[in-house]
Amino acid sequence: MNVTADHASAYIRGIGCNRGQFLLQTVQVFFVGLIIGMERNVLPSMAEHFGVDSHAFFFLASFVISFGLVKGALNFV
């Protein structure tokens, strides 16, 4: 008897059975898309408004780091 086959058959598969997890992942992907779109559109105009070069590394890095911290917290939850 194959032990791994017994453990694999114990899991319930499909989107309907795992609707909560699927919706959580879908919402996270949606917000990641919003953040990436905002990074591409809003950051250059903000950089001009604050007198920062639009390609400044720390300006972009602060946005990416804050996004990473929030995403990490959401993944933990």
XYZ file of N, CA, C and O in Angstrom:
308
model
N 0.845 -1.181 0.000
C 0.000 0.000 0.000
C 0.889 1.242 0.000
O 1.833 1.341 0.755
N 0.571 2.187 -0.846
C 1.345 3.405 -0.983
C 0.841 4.438 0.029
O -0.309 4.854 -0.005
N 1.718 4.868 0.937
C 1.329 5.795 1.992
C 1.030 7.177 1.430
O 0.085 7.830 1.847
N 1.810 7.632 0.448
C 1.592 8.968 -0.106
C 0.265 9.072 -0.846
O -0.364 10.112 -0.851
N -0.182 8.007 -1.464
C -1.469 8.021 -2.159
C -2.613 8.150 -1.165
O -3.614 8.809 -1.439
N -2.491 7.542 0.021
C -3.537 7.658 1.036
C -3.646 9.086 1.565
O -4.731 9.591 1.782
N -2.507 9.735 1.774
C -2.524 11.103 2.272
C -3.054 12.062 1.208
O -3.752 13.016 1.517
N -2.729 11.837 -0.038
C -3.181 12.723 -1.107
C -4.689 12.638 -1.305
O -5.339 13.627 -1.627
N -5.263 11.471 -1.114
C -6.701 11.317 -1.308
C -7.496 11.924 -0.157
O -8.696 12.126 -0.278
N -6.845 12.233 0.961
C -7.543 12.811 2.107
C -7.843 14.294 1.908
O -8.699 14.841 2.591
N -7.156 14.965 0.997
C -7.369 16.389 0.761
C -8.576 16.617 -0.126
O -8.801 15.887 -1.088
N -9.338 17.656 0.195
C -10.484 18.026 -0.621
C -10.003 19.038 -1.652
O -9.399 20.046 -1.312
N -10.278 18.782 -2.903
C -9.787 19.626 -3.987
C -10.933 20.367 -4.663
O -12.085 19.973 -4.565
N -10.588 21.418 -5.375
C -11.568 22.165 -6.145
C -11.772 23.564 -5.593
O -11.527 23.841 -4.426
N -12.243 24.468 -6.452
C -12.451 25.860 -6.050
C -13.646 25.978 -5.114
O -13.614 26.732 -4.155
N -14.690 25.212 -5.371
C -15.885 25.301 -4.535
C -15.626 24.935 -3.088
O -16.131 25.581 -2.169
N -14.826 23.916 -2.860
C -14.526 23.477 -1.497
C -13.578 24.428 -0.791
O -13.578 24.530 0.435
N -12.758 25.123 -1.540
C -11.762 26.034 -0.975
C -12.060 27.479 -1.361
O -11.160 28.248 -1.670
N -13.327 27.829 -1.348
C -13.772 29.140 -1.822
C -13.125 30.282 -1.039
O -12.715 31.286 -1.613
N -13.005 30.160 0.271
C -12.418 31.221 1.085
C -10.971 31.495 0.723
O -10.564 32.644 0.564
N -10.188 30.438 0.589
C -8.786 30.600 0.211
C -8.656 31.161 -1.198
O -7.785 31.992 -1.469
N -9.512 30.699 -2.097
C -9.474 31.195 -3.471
C -9.798 32.681 -3.532
O -9.129 33.448 -4.226
N -10.822 33.109 -2.798
C -11.190 34.524 -2.804
C -10.106 35.388 -2.166
O -9.832 36.493 -2.645
N -9.482 34.890 -1.097
C -8.391 35.639 -0.478
C -7.239 35.831 -1.456
O -6.702 36.938 -1.592
N -6.875 34.785 -2.163
C -5.783 34.889 -3.134
C -6.167 35.811 -4.294
O -5.346 36.587 -4.776
N -7.409 35.757 -4.727
C -7.877 36.620 -5.808
C -7.830 38.090 -5.399
O -7.396 38.947 -6.177
N -8.238 38.396 -4.178
C -8.202 39.776 -3.688
C -6.764 40.257 -3.587
O -6.455 41.396 -3.959
N -5.859 39.400 -3.116
C -4.452 39.793 -3.025
C -3.865 40.077 -4.405
O -3.141 41.059 -4.579
N -4.179 39.252 -5.382
C -3.673 39.478 -6.738
C -4.243 40.777 -7.302
O -3.538 41.536 -7.973
N -5.502 41.062 -7.010
C -6.115 42.308 -7.458
C -5.384 43.520 -6.884
O -5.061 44.465 -7.604
N -5.103 43.489 -5.576
C -4.419 44.615 -4.952
C -2.968 44.735 -5.402
O -2.442 45.845 -5.497
N -2.325 43.625 -5.691
C -0.966 43.688 -6.242
C -0.992 44.400 -7.590
O -0.143 45.247 -7.880
N -1.982 44.100 -8.422
C -2.128 44.781 -9.705
C -2.369 46.268 -9.533
O -1.815 47.094 -10.273
N -3.180 46.637 -8.534
C -3.418 48.055 -8.273
C -2.140 48.753 -7.831
O -1.852 49.876 -8.266
N -1.376 48.100 -6.978
C -0.144 48.706 -6.481
C 0.861 48.885 -7.614
O 1.517 49.928 -7.728
N 0.992 47.894 -8.466
C 1.931 48.002 -9.584
C 1.494 49.107 -10.538
O 2.312 49.896 -11.017
N 0.207 49.204 -10.803
C -0.299 50.278 -11.651
C -0.073 51.641 -11.031
O 0.292 52.597 -11.722
N -0.279 51.729 -9.709
C -0.053 53.001 -9.030
C 1.423 53.368 -9.056
O 1.770 54.541 -9.231
N 2.284 52.373 -8.890
C 3.720 52.649 -8.924
C 4.136 53.223 -10.270
O 4.943 54.138 -10.343
N 3.555 52.706 -11.334
C 3.938 53.163 -12.677
C 3.343 54.517 -13.040
O 3.911 55.252 -13.842
N 2.184 54.839 -12.474
C 1.506 56.076 -12.864
C 1.644 57.206 -11.860
O 1.817 58.362 -12.236
N 1.537 56.905 -10.589
C 1.489 57.953 -9.570
C 2.875 58.385 -9.121
O 3.111 59.569 -8.902
N 3.798 57.457 -8.965
C 5.117 57.811 -8.448
C 5.865 58.839 -9.289
O 6.443 59.765 -8.726
N 5.883 58.736 -10.616
C 6.587 59.787 -11.380
C 5.979 61.177 -11.181
O 6.704 62.154 -11.062
N 4.663 61.270 -11.113
C 4.053 62.586 -10.895
C 4.300 63.087 -9.477
O 4.486 64.285 -9.260
N 4.334 62.189 -8.496
C 4.667 62.595 -7.133
C 6.107 63.064 -7.047
O 6.424 63.999 -6.306
N 6.978 62.398 -7.778
C 8.389 62.774 -7.761
C 8.569 64.190 -8.286
O 9.332 64.974 -7.724
N 7.863 64.537 -9.348
C 7.948 65.894 -9.889
C 7.377 66.916 -8.909
O 7.907 68.013 -8.764
N 6.301 66.538 -8.211
C 5.664 67.444 -7.262
C 6.585 67.753 -6.080
O 6.627 68.880 -5.584
N 7.319 66.753 -5.610
C 8.208 66.938 -4.459
C 9.624 67.307 -4.856
O 10.500 67.422 -4.000
N 9.892 67.464 -6.133
C 11.205 67.879 -6.580
C 12.247 66.776 -6.520
O 13.431 67.038 -6.393
N 11.804 65.520 -6.623
C 12.709 64.375 -6.589
C 12.815 63.823 -7.998
O 11.829 63.817 -8.742
N 13.987 63.382 -8.368
C 14.152 62.758 -9.682
C 13.246 61.538 -9.771
O 13.164 60.738 -8.839
N 12.533 61.371 -10.864
C 11.563 60.284 -10.988
C 12.220 58.909 -10.980
O 11.550 57.912 -10.753
N 13.515 58.864 -11.215
C 14.217 57.583 -11.199
C 15.059 57.409 -9.939
O 15.969 56.594 -9.922
N 14.769 58.171 -8.902
C 15.529 58.082 -7.652
C 15.301 56.721 -7.016
O 14.163 56.278 -6.837
N 16.381 56.069 -6.650
C 16.304 54.702 -6.139
C 15.566 54.632 -4.807
O 14.695 53.790 -4.614
N 15.889 55.503 -3.874
C 15.289 55.409 -2.546
C 13.814 55.770 -2.562
O 13.032 55.269 -1.760
N 13.419 56.627 -3.464
C 12.003 56.973 -3.595
C 11.200 55.746 -4.018
O 10.158 55.443 -3.449
N 11.700 55.029 -5.007
C 11.024 53.807 -5.445
C 11.179 52.687 -4.439
O 10.254 51.905 -4.207
N 12.346 52.585 -3.804
C 12.594 51.504 -2.853
C 11.690 51.630 -1.635
O 11.221 50.616 -1.095
N 11.416 52.841 -1.173
C 10.542 53.008 -0.014
C 9.134 52.513 -0.321
O 8.478 51.906 0.525
N 8.681 52.743 -1.535
C 7.364 52.263 -1.938
C 7.336 50.738 -1.986
O 6.410 50.109 -1.487
N 8.367 50.137 -2.544
C 8.425 48.681 -2.669
C 8.557 48.026 -1.298
O 7.922 47.005 -1.021
N 9.351 48.608 -0.425
C 9.532 48.037 0.913
C 8.233 48.111 1.715
O 7.842 47.138 2.374
N 7.543 49.239 1.662
C 6.278 49.341 2.394
C 5.247 48.369 1.832
O 4.496 47.744 2.590
N 5.217 48.203 0.514
C 4.310 47.225 -0.081
C 4.671 45.815 0.356
O 3.797 45.009 0.681
N 5.956 45.499 0.403
C 6.387 44.173 0.827
C 6.016 43.873 2.263
O 5.625 42.745 2.594
N 6.130 44.863 3.133
C 5.750 44.656 4.531
C 4.254 44.394 4.678
O 3.833 43.506 5.427
N 3.448 45.148 3.954
C 1.999 44.944 4.018
C 1.620 43.587 3.427
O 0.807 42.852 3.989
N 2.214 43.232 2.298
C 1.907 41.938 1.677
C 2.345 40.788 2.578
O 1.641 39.790 2.703
N 3.495 40.931 3.223
C 3.954 39.888 4.139
C 2.992 39.715 5.312
O 2.706 38.591 5.730
N 2.483 40.823 5.838
C 1.510 40.751 6.947
C 0.223 40.081 6.491
O -0.348 39.250 7.208
N -0.243 40.416 5.275
C -1.455 39.779 4.766
C -1.251 38.293 4.500
O -2.154 37.490 4.747
N -0.081 37.914 4.021
C 0.194 36.502 3.806
C 0.238 35.742 5.133
O -0.173 34.590 5.197
N 0.737 36.396 6.173
C 0.790 35.761 7.481
C -0.607 35.509 8.030
O -0.876 34.474 8.622
N -1.503 36.486 7.809
C -2.887 36.350 8.286
C -3.575 35.276 7.469
O -4.258 34.432 7.950
